[in-house]
PDB file of C-alpha atoms in Angstrom:
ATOM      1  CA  UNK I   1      -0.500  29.240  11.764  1.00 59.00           C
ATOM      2  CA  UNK I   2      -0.261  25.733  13.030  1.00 61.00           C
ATOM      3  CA  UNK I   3       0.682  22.790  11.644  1.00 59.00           C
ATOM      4  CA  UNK I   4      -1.196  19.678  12.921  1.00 64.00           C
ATOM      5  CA  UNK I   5       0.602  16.576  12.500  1.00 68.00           C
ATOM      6  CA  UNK I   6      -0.442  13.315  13.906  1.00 76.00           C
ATOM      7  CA  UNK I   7       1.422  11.067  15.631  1.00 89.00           C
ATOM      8  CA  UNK I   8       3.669   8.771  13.248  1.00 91.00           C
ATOM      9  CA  UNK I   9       2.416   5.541  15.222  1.00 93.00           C
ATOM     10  CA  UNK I  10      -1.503   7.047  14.966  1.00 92.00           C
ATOM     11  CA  UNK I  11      -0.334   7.446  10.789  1.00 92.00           C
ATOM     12  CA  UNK I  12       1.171   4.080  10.550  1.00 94.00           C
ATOM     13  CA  UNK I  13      -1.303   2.484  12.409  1.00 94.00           C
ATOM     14  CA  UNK I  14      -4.211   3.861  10.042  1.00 93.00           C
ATOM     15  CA  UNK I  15      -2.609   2.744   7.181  1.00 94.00           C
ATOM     16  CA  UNK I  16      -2.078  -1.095   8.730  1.00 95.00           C
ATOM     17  CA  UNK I  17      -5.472  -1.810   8.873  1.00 95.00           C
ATOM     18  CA  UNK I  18      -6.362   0.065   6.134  1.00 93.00           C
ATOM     19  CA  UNK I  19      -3.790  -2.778   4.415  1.00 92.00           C
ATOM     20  CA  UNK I  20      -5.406  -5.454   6.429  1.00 93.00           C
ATOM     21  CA  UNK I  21      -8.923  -4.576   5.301  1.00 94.00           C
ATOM     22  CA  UNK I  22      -7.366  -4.940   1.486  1.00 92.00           C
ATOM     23  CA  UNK I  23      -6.335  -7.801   2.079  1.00 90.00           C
ATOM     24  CA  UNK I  24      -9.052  -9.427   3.584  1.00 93.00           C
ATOM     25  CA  UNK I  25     -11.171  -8.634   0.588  1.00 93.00           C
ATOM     26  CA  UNK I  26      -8.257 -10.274  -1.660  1.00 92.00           C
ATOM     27  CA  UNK I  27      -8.692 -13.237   0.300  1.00 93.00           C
ATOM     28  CA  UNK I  28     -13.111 -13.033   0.288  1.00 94.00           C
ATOM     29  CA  UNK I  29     -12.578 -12.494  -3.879  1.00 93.00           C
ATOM     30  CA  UNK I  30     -10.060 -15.312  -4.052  1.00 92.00           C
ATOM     31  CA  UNK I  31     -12.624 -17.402  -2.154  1.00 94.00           C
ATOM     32  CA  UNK I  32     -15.802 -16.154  -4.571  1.00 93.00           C
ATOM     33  CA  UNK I  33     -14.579 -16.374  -7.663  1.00 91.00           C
ATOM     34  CA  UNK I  34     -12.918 -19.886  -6.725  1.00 89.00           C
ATOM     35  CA  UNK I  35     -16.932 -21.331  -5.865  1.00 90.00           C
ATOM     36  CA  UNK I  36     -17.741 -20.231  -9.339  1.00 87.00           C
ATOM     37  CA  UNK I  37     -18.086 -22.770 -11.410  1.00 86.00           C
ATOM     38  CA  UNK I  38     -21.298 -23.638 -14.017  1.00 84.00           C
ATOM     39  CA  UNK I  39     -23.891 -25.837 -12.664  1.00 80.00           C
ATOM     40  CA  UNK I  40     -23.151 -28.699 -15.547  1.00 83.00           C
ATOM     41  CA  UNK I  41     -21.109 -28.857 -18.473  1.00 86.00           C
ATOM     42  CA  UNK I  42     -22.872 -26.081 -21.213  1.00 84.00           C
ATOM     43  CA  UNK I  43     -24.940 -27.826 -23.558  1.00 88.00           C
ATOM     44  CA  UNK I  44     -26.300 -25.395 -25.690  1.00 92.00           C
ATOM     45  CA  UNK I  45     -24.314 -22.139 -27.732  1.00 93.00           C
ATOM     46  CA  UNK I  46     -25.908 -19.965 -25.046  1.00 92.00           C
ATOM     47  CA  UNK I  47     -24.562 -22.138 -21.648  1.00 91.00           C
ATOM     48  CA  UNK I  48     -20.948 -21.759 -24.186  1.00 91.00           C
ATOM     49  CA  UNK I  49     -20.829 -18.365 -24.112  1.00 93.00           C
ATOM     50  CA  UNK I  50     -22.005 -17.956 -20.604  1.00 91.00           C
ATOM     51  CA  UNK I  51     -19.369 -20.014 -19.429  1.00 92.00           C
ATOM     52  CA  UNK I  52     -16.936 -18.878 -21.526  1.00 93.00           C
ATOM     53  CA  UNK I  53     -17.912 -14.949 -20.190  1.00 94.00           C
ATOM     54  CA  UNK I  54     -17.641 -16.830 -16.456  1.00 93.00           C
ATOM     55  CA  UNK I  55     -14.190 -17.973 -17.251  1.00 93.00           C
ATOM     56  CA  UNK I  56     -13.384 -14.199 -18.286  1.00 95.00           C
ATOM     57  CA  UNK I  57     -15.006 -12.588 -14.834  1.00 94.00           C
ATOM     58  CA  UNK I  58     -12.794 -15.323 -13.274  1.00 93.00           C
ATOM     59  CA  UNK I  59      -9.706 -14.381 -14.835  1.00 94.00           C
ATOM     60  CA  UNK I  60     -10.072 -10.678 -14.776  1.00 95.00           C
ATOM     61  CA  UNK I  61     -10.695 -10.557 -10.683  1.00 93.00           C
ATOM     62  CA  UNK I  62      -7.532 -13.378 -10.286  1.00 92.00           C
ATOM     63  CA  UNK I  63      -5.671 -10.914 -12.335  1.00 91.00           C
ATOM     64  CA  UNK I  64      -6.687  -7.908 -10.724  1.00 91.00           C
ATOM     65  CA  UNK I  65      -5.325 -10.099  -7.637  1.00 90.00           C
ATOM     66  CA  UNK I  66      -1.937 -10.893  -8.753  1.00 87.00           C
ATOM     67  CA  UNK I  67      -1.924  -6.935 -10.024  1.00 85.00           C
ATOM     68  CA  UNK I  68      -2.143  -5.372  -6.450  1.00 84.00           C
ATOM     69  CA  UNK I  69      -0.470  -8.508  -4.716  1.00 78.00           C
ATOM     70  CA  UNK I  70       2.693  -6.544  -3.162  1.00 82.00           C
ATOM     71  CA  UNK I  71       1.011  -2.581  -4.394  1.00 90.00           C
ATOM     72  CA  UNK I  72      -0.202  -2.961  -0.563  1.00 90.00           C
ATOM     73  CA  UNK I  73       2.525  -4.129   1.527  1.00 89.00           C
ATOM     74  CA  UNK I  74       4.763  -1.694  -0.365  1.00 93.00           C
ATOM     75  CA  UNK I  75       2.311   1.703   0.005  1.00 93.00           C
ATOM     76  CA  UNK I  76       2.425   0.250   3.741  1.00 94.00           C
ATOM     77  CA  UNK I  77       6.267   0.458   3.680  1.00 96.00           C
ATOM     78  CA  UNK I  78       6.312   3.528   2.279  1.00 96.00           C
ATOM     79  CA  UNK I  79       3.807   5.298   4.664  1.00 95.00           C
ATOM     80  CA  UNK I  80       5.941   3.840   7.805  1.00 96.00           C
ATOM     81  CA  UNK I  81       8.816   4.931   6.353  1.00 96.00           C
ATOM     82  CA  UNK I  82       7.799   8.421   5.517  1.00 94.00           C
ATOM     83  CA  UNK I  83       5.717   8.469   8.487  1.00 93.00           C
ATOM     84  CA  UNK I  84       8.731   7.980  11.154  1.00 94.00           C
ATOM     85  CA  UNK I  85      11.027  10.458   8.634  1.00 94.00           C
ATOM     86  CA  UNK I  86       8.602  13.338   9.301  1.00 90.00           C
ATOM     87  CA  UNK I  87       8.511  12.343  13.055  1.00 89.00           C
ATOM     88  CA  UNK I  88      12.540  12.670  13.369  1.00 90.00           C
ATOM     89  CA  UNK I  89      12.403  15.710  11.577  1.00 89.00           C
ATOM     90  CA  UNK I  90       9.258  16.749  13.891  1.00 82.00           C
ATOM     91  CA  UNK I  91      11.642  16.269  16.572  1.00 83.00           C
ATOM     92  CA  UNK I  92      14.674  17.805  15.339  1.00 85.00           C
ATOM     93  CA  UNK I  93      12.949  21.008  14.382  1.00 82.00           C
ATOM     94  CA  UNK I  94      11.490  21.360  17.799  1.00 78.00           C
ATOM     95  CA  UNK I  95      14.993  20.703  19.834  1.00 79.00           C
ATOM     96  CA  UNK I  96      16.216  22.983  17.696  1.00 79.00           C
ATOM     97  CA  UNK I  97      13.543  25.685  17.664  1.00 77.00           C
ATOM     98  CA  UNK I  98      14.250  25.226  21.959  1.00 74.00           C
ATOM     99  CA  UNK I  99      17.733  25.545  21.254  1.00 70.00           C
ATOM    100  CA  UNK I 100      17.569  29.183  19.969  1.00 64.00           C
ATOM    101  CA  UNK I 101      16.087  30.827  22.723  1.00 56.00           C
ATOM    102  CA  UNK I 102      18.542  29.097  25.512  1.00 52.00           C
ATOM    103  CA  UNK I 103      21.254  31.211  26.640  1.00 48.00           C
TER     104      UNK I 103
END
């Protein structure tokens, strides 16, 4: 049996833009949700509750934002760091499985 494992950089590098992507559609919500706004102050019960249930979509996605804020950057620590553990042990185990049949 053989285990396949990729390359630490190839794993770390996955999981960068994979963090970059997030955050680029953190920054396209940030910039949606900021352009909505009603078209004139809400006259009637109906425009009241309609902006009221805009204020809520508003406020959910912001706080869905501030939520995952730093869940990204520290997955992406994580992954490096796990990712370059596995590669030193990688590396050990295979000097040492060369070691044993020296001699």
């Amino acid at each position: 049996m053989n285990l396949d494992i990729d390359d630490p950089d190839e794993v770390i590098a996955a999981a960068t833009g994979f963090t970059a992507a997030i955050d680029t559609v953190g920054e396209l919500v940030t910039l949606v949700t900021g352009e909505l706004e009603p078209p004139r102050r809400p006259g009637s019960a109906l425009d009241r509750v309609l902006t009221d249930r805009l204020g809520w979509i508003v406020e959910t996605f912001d706080g869905a934002l501030r939520n995952d804020a730093g869940r990204t950057a520290l997955t992406l620590r994580q992954i490096t760091e796990t990712a370059r553990a596995l590669g030193a042990v990688d590396i050990a185990g295979g000097e040492s499985v060369r070691g044993t049949g020296a001699g």
